[in-house]
Coordinates of C-alpha atoms in Angstrom, one line a residue:
Chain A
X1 CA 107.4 86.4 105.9
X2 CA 105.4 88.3 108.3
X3 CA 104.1 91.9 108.1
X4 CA 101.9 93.8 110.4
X5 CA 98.6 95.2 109.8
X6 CA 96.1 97.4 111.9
X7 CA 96.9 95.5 115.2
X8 CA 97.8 91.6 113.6
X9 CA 100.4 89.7 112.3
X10 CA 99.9 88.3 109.4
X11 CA 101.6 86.1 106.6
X12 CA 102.5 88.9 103.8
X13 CA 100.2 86.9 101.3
X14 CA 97.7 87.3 103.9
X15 CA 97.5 90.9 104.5
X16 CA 94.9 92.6 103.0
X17 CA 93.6 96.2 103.2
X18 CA 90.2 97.2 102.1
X19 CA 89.7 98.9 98.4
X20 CA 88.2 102.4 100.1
X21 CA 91.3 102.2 102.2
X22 CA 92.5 106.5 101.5
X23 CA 96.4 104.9 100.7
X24 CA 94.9 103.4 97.6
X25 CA 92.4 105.4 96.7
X26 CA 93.9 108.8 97.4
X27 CA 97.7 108.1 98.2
X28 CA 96.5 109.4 101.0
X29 CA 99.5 108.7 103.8
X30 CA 102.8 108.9 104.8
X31 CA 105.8 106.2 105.0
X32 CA 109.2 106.0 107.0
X33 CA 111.9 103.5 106.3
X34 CA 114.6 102.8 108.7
X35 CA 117.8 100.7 108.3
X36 CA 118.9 97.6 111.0
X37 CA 122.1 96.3 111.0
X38 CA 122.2 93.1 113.0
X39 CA 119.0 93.9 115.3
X40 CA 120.5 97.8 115.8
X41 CA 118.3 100.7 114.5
X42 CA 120.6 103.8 112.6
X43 CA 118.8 107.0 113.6
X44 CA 115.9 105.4 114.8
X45 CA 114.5 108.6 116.8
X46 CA 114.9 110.9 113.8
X47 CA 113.0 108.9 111.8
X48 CA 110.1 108.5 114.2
X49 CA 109.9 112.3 114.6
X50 CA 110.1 112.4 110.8
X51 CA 107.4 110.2 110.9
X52 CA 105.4 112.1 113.6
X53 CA 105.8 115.3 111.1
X54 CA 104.8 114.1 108.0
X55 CA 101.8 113.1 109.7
X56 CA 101.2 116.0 111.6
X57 CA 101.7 117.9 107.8
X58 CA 98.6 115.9 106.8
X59 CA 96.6 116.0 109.6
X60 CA 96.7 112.0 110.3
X61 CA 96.2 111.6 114.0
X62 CA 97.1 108.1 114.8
X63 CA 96.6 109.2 118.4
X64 CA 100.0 108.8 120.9
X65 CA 99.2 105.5 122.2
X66 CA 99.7 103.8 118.8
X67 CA 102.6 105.9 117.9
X68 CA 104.0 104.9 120.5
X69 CA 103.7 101.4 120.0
X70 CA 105.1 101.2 117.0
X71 CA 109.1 100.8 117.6
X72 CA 107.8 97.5 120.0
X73 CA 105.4 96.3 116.5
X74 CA 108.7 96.6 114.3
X75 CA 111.1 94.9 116.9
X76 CA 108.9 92.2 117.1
X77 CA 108.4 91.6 113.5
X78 CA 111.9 91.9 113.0
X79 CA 112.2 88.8 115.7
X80 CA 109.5 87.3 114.2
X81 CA 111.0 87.4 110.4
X82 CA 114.4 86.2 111.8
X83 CA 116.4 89.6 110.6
X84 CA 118.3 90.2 113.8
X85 CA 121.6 88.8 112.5
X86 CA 122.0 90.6 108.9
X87 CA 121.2 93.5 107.3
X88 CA 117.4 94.7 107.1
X89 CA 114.8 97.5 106.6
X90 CA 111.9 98.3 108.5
X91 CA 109.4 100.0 106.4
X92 CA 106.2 101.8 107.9
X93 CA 103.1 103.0 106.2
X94 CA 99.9 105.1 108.0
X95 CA 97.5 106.0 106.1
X96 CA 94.3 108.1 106.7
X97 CA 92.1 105.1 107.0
X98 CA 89.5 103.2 105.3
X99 CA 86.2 105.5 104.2
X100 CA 83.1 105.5 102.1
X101 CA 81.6 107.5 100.5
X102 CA 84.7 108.7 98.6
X103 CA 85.5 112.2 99.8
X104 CA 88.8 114.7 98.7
X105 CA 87.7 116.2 102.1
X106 CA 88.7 114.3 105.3
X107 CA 86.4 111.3 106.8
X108 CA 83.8 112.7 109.3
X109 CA 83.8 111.0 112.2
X110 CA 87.6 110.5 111.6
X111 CA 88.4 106.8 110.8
X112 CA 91.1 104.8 112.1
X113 CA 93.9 105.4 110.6
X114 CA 95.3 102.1 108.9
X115 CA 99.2 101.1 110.2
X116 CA 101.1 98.8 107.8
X117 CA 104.7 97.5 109.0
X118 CA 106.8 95.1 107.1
X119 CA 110.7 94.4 107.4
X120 CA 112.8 92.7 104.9
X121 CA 116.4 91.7 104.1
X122 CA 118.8 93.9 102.9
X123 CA 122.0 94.0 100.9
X124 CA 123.7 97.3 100.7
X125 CA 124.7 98.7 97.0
X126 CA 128.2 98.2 97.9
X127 CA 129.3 97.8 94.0
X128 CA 127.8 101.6 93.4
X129 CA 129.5 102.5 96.6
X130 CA 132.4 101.4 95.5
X131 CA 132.8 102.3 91.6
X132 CA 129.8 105.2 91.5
X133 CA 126.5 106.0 89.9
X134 CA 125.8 106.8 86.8
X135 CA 123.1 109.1 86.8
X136 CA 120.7 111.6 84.2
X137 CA 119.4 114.6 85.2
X138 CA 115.5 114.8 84.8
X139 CA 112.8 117.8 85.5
X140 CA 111.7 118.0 88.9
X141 CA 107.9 117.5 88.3
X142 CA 106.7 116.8 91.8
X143 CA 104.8 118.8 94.1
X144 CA 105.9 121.8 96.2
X145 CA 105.8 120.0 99.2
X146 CA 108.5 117.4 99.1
X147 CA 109.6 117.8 102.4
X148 CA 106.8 115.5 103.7
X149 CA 107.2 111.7 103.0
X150 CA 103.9 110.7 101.1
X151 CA 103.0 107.9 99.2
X152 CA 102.4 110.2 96.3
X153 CA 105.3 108.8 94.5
X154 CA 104.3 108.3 90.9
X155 CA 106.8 111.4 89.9
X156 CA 109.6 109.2 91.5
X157 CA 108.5 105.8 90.4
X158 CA 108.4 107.5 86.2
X159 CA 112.0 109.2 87.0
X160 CA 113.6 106.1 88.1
X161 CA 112.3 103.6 85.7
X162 CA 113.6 106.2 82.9
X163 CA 116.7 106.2 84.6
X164 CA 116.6 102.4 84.0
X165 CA 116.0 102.2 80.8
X166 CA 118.5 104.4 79.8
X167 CA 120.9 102.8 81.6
X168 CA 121.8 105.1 84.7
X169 CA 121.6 103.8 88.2
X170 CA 119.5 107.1 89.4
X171 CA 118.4 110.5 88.7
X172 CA 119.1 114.0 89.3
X173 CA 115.9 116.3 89.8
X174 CA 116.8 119.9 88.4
X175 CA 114.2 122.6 89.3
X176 CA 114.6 126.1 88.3
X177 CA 118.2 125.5 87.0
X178 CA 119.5 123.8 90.2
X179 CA 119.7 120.5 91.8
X180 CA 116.9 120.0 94.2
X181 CA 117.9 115.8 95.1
X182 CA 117.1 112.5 93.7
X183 CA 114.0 110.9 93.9
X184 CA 115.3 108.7 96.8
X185 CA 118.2 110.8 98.2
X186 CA 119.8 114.3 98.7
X187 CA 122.6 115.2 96.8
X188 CA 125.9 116.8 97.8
X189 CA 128.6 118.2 96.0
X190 CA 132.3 118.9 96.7
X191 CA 133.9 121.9 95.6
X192 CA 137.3 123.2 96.7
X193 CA 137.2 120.9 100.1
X194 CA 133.9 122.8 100.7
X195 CA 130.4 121.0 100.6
X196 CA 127.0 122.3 98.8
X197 CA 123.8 120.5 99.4
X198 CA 119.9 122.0 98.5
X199 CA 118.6 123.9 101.7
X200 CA 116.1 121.9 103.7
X201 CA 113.3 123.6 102.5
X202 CA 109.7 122.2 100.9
X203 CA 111.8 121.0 97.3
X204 CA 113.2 118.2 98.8
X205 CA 112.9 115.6 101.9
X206 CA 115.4 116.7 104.6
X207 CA 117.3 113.2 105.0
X208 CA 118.4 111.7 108.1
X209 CA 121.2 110.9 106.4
X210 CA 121.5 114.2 105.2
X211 CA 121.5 115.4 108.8
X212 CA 124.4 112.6 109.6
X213 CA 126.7 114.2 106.8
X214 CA 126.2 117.3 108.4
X215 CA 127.6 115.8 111.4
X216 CA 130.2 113.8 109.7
X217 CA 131.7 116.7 108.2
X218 CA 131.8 119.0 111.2
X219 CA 134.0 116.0 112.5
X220 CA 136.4 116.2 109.4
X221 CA 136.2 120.1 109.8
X222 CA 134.7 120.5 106.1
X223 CA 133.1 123.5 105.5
X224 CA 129.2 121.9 104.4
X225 CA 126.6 124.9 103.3
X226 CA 123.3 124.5 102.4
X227 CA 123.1 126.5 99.2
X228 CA 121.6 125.0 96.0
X229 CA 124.8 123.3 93.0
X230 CA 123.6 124.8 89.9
X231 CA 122.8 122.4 86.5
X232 CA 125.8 124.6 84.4
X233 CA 128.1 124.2 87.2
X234 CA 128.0 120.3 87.1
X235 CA 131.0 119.6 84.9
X236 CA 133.0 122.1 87.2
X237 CA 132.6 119.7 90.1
X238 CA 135.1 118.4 92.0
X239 CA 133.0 115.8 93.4
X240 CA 129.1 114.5 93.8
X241 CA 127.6 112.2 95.9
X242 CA 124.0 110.9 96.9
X243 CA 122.7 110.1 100.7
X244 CA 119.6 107.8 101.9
X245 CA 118.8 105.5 104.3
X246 CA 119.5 102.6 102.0
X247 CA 121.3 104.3 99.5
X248 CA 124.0 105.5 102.2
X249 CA 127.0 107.4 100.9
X250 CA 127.1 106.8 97.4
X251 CA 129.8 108.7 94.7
X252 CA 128.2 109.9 91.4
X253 CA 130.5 109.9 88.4
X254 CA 128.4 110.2 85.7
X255 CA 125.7 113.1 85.4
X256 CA 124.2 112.2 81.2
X257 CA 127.4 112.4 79.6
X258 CA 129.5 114.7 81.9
X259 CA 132.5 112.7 84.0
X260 CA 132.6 114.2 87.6
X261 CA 136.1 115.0 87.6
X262 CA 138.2 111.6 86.3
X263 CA 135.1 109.7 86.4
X264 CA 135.9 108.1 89.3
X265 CA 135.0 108.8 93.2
X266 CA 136.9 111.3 94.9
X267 CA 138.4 111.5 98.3
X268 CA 136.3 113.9 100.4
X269 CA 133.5 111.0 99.6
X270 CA 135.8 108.7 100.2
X271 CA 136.2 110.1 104.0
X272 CA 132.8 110.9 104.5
X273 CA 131.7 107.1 103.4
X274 CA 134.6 105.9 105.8
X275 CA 133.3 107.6 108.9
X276 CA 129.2 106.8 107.5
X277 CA 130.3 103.0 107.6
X278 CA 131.8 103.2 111.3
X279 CA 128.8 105.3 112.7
X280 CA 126.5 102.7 110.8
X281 CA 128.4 99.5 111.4
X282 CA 130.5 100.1 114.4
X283 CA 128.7 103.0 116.9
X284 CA 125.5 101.7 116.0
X285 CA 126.8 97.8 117.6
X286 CA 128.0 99.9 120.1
X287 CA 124.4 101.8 121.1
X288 CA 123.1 98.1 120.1
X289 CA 125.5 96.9 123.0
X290 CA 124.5 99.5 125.5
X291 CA 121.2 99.2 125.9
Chain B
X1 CA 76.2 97.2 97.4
X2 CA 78.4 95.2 95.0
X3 CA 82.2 96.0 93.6
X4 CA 84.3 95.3 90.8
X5 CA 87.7 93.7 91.9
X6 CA 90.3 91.9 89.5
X7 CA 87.6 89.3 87.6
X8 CA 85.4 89.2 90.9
X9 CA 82.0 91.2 92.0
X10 CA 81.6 90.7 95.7
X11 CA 80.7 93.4 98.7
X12 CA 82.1 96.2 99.0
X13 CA 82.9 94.8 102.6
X14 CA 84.6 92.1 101.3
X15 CA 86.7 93.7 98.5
X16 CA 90.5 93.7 100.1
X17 CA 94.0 94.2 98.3
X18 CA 97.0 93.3 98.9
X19 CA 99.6 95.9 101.0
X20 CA 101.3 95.3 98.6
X21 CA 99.6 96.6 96.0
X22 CA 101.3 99.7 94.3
X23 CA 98.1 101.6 94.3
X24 CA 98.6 101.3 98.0
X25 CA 102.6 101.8 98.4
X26 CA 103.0 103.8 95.8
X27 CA 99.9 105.8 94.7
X28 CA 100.9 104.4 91.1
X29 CA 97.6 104.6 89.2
X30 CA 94.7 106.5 87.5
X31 CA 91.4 106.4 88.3
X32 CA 88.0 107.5 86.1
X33 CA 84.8 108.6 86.8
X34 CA 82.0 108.9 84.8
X35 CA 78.7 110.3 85.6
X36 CA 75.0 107.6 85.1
X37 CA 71.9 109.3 84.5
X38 CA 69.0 106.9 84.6
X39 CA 71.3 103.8 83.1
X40 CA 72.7 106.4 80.2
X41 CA 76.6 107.1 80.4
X42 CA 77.6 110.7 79.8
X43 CA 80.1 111.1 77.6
X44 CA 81.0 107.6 78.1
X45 CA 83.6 107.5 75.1
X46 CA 85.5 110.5 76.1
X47 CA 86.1 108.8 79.5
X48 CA 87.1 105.8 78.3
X49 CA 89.8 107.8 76.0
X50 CA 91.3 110.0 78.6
X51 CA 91.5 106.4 80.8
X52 CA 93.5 104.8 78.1
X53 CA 95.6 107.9 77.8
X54 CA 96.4 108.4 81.3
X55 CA 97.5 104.4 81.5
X56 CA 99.9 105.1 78.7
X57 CA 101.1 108.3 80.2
X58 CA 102.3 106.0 83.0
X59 CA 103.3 103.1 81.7
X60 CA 100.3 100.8 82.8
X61 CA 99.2 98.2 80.2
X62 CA 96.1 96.3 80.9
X63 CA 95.8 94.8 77.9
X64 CA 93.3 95.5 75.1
X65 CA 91.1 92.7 76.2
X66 CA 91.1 93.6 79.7
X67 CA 90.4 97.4 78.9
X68 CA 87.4 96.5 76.4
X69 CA 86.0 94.2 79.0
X70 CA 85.2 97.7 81.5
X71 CA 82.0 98.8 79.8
X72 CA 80.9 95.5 79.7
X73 CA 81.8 95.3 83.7
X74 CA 80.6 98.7 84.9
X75 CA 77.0 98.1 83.5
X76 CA 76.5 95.0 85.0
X77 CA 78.1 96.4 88.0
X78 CA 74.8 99.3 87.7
X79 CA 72.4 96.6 87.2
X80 CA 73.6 94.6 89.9
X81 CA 73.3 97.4 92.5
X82 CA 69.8 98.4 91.0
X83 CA 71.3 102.0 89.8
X84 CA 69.2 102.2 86.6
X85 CA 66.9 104.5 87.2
X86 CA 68.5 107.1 89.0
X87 CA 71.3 108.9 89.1
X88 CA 74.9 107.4 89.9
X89 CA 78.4 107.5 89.2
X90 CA 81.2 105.3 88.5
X91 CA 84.4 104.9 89.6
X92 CA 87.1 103.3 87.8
X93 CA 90.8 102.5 89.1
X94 CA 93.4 101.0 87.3
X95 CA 97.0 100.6 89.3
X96 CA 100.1 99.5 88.0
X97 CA 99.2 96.1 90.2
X98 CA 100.9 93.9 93.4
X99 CA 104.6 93.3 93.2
X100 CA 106.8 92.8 96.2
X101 CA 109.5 93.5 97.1
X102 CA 109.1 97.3 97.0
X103 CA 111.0 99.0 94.1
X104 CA 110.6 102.5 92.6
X105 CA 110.9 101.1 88.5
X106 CA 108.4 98.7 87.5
X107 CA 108.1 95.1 88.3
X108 CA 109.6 92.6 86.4
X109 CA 108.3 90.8 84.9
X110 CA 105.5 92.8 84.8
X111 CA 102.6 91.9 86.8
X112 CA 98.9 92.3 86.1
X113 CA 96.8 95.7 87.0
X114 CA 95.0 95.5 89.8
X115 CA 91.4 96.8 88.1
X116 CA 88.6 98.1 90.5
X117 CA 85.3 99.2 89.8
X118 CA 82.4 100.9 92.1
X119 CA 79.4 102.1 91.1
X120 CA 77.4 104.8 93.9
X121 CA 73.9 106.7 93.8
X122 CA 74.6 110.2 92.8
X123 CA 72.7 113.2 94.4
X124 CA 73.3 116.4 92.0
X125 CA 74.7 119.8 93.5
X126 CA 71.5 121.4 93.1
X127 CA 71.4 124.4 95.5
X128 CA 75.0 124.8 94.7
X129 CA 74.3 125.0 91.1
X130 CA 71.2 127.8 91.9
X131 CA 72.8 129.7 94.5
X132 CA 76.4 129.6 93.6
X133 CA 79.5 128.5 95.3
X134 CA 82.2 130.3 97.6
X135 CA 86.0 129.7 97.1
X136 CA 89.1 130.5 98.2
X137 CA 92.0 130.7 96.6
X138 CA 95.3 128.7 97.3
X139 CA 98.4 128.2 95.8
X140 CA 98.7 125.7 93.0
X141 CA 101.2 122.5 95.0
X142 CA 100.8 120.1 92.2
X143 CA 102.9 118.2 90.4
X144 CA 103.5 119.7 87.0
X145 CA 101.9 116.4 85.3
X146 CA 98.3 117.0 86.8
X147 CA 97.2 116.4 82.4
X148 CA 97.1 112.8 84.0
X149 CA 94.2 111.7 86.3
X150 CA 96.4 109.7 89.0
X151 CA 95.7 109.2 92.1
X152 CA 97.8 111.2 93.6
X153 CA 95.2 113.1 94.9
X154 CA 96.8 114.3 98.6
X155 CA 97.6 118.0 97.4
X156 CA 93.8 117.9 96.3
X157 CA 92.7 116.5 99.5
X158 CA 94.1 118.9 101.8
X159 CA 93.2 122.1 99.4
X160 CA 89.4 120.8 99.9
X161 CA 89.9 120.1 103.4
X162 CA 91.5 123.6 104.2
X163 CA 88.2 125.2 102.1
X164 CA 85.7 123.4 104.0
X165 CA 87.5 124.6 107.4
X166 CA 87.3 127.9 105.9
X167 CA 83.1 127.3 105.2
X168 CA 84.0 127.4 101.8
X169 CA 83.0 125.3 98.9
X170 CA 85.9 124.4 96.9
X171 CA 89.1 126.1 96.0
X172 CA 90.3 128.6 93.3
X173 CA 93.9 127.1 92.5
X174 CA 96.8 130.1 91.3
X175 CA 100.4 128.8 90.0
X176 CA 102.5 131.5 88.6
X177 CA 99.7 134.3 89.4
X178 CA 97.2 132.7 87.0
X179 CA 94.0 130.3 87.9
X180 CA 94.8 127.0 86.6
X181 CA 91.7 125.0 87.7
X182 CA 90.0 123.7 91.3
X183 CA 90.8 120.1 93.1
X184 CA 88.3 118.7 91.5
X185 CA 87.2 120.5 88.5
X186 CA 88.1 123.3 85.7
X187 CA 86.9 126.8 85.9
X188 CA 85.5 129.4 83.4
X189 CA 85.9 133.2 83.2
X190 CA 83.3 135.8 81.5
X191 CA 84.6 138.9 80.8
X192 CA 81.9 141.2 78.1
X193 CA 80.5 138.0 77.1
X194 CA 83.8 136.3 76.0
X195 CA 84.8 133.2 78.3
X196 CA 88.2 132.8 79.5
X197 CA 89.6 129.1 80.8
X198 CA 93.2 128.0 81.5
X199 CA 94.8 125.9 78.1
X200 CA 94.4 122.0 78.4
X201 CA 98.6 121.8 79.0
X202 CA 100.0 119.9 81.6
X203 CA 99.3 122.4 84.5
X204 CA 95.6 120.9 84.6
X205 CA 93.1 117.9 84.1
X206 CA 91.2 118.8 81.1
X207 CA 87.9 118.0 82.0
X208 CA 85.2 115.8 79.7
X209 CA 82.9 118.5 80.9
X210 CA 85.2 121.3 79.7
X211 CA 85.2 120.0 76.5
X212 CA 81.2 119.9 76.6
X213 CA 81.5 123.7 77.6
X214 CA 83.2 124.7 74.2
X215 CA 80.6 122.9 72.3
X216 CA 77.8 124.7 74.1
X217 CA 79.8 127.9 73.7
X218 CA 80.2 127.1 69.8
X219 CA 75.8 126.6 69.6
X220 CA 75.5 129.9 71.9
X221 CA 77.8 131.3 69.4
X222 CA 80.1 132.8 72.8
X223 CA 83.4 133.1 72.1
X224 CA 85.6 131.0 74.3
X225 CA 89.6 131.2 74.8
X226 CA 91.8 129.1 76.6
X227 CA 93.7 131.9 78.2
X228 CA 94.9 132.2 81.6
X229 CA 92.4 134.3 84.4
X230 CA 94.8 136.2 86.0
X231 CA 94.1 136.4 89.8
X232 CA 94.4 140.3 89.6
X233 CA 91.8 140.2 87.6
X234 CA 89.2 138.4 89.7
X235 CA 87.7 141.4 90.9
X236 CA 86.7 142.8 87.4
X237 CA 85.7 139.1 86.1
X238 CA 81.1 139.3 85.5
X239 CA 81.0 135.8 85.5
X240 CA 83.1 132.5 87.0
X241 CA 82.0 128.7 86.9
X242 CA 83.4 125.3 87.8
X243 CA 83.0 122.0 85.4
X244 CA 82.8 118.9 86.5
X245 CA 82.0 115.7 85.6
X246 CA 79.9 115.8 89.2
X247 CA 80.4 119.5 89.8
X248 CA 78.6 119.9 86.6
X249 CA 78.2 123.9 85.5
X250 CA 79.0 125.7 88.9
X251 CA 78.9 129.4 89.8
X252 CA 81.3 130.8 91.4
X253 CA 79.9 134.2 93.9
X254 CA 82.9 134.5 95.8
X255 CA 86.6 134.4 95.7
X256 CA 88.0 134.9 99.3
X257 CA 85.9 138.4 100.7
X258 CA 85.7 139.6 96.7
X259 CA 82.5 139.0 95.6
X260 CA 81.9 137.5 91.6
X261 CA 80.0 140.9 90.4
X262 CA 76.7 141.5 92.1
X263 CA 77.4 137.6 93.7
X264 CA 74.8 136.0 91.9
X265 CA 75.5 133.2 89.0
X266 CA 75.3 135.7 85.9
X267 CA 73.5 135.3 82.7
X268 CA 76.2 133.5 80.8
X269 CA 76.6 130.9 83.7
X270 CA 73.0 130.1 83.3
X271 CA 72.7 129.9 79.7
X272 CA 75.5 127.5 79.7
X273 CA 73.8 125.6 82.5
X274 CA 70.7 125.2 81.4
X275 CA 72.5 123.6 77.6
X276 CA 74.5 120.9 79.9
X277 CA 71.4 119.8 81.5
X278 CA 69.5 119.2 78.5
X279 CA 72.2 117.3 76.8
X280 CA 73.0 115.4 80.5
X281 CA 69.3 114.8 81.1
X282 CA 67.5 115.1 77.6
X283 CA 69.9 114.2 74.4
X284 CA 71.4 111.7 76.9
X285 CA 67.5 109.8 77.2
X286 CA 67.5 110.0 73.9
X287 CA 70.8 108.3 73.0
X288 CA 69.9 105.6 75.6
X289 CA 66.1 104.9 74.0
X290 CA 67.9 105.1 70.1
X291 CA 70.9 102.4 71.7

């Protein structure tokens, strides 16, 4: 498989970056992944101007020209790794750059910063999608400013391989008595017909898929409001449900030992995974057919 | 100048990882640094400790051999780049090692941690240390795990980087209205001779050189507290100090426009200064000629 690397590419087993390199030394970057379904990007533009902001946020200046080059990079690669038929993910990673001597400050003259693309095969969850997750809620530990997509995902990474281990397929992050999202998705409840979801401010990292359920229930004419689902009013949900680009619409219904409702997914999901699965399968051929 | 790198030394220049190491992906790993004064490790054995601790606290096993093997590595690493007689400093980082594809939980099987050592010549803060240092003060963004020294170190980075934009030497660090510690070192109060510092919880690293500061406290028979400064009270504070294992004993002269009593290193400060350097320069000669 090929990846690409600061303008080459390269065998995946060949691609190398150096040891004062700020993403390994710092966790000093920011990362984008974005879903392809038979060649067709879902939401592409959103998450390039996600992208763009998160790297704005931390002051990496990859400079327009390169930016700009990058959705030619991943089509290529994508061409290149044979993933224009199935299912696949793009993932992107820029960091700051390579520099020494180690400094916390920023390198002076700014180095290059270093652009690392790969795209792989995927297979949708489509046995959680269809029976739920079982989840367990966890402390939200991370930092305050979770609305940019760093590599600083340690906090993430310990959350999830608890989850694991205790059997649950993901985690709910409670800060100050409320649900903030999952370490890999937002998180939406259904109450009364009426959706809740954690504002989009720095606790969590505003989803495109977030942003799509938004638009998904204006077209069902649900009532969606960002207002934050509190931990003690869990077992009083009706329904609950995580969103991510590779996660898509999946039904929770299990929070530690609390059923969501009868334990099993409930309709408003049910819709909103319905019209997800056209937008992502169907509209997206159709954009994929237009161009 | 040579590196450590997974059983190999070789050029800096020449000492790559993979993309897809999880130091690199992932920030998933804890570093160490420990400071060389003329081929003698300071506090060599505390280092090594709070290494092994932080790899437990996440999970990362090396291996005993593999972890008794560092000193062993480092100081033919010092030799090798002819850092003997001077000062230096080393730089230890252990990730959780390359695995591929991409998941949040841990490989499996587990793979081996990728290990990397530097060694670099180490010029002392000297006219920081006699003339003091400004700060400013920002709000505390961590993660609420910052007991473990990971190097997820982007929070850090762009504190330092918004101090040195503001001429400013490093940055005073307030969560919940209280000083917790700087980027890159713990800080000291004196208030009518007593000294003040924030308790070695999770809210902060708890620095080796911290630890030295109680003990020279305890021989200057100064009472020491760990107590939260809070930042109302940073006007009526006589004394403030950094430690570090390179920032060594630091005055602080000014928070923001309020300057640190008359804004110059008080009497305390320089006691405790002038004890560190004789146990980093002096006892430390003598526990390298008695090794």
């Amino acid at each position: 498989m090929e990846v690409y690397l600061n303008g080459q590419f390269q065998g995946l087993n060949k691609a190398f970056i150096s040891v004062t390199d700020r993403g390994f030394i710092f966790g000093d970057g920011i990362y984008e992944v974005i879903r392809v379904v038979q060649g067709s990007l879902f939401r592409e533009k959103d998450h390039l101007e996600r992208l763009k902001e998160g790297l704005e946020g931390i002051g990496i200046h990859p400079g327009e020209a390169k930016f700009e080059h990058l959705p030619e990079i991943y089509r290529h690669l994508l061409k290149r790794n044979d993933m224009m038929e199935d299912e696949a993910v793009i993932y992107i990673q820029i960091t700051r750059g390579a520099s020494w001597p180690r400094t916390h400050t920023y390198p002076e003259p700014a180095v290059s910063p270093t652009v690392y693309i790969n795209t792989s095969t995927f297979t949708p969850y489509t046995k959680l999608h269809s029976k739920g997750a079982k989840t367990i809620t966890e402390n939200d530990v991370r930092w305050t400013r979770c609305n940019l997509k760093t590599t600083q995902l340690l906090p993430n990474i310990l959350s999830r391989e608890r989850a694991k281990k205790a059997g649950a397929d993901n985690v709910i992050l409670i800060r100050d008595g409320v649900i903030t999202e999952s370490p890999n998705a937002n998180i939406f409840a259904v109450k009364n017909g009426i959706l809740y979801t954690y504002p989009a401010i720095n606790y969590i990292l505003s989803g495109i898929t977030r942003k799509v359920t938004f638009e998904i229930a204006g077209q069902l004419q649900l009532q969606a409001i960002e207002k934050p689902i509190s931990e003690h009013d869990i077992h009083n949900l009706d329904e609950l449900f995580l969103t991510g680009s590779t996660t898509d619409i999946m039904p929770i219904t299990m929070v530690n030992d609390i059923k969501i409702s009868n334990g099993k997914p409930g309709p408003v999901t049910r819709k909103i995974q319905q019209v997800y699965n056209e937008m992502l399968y169907e509209q997206n051929r159709d954009n994929h057919e237009s161009e």
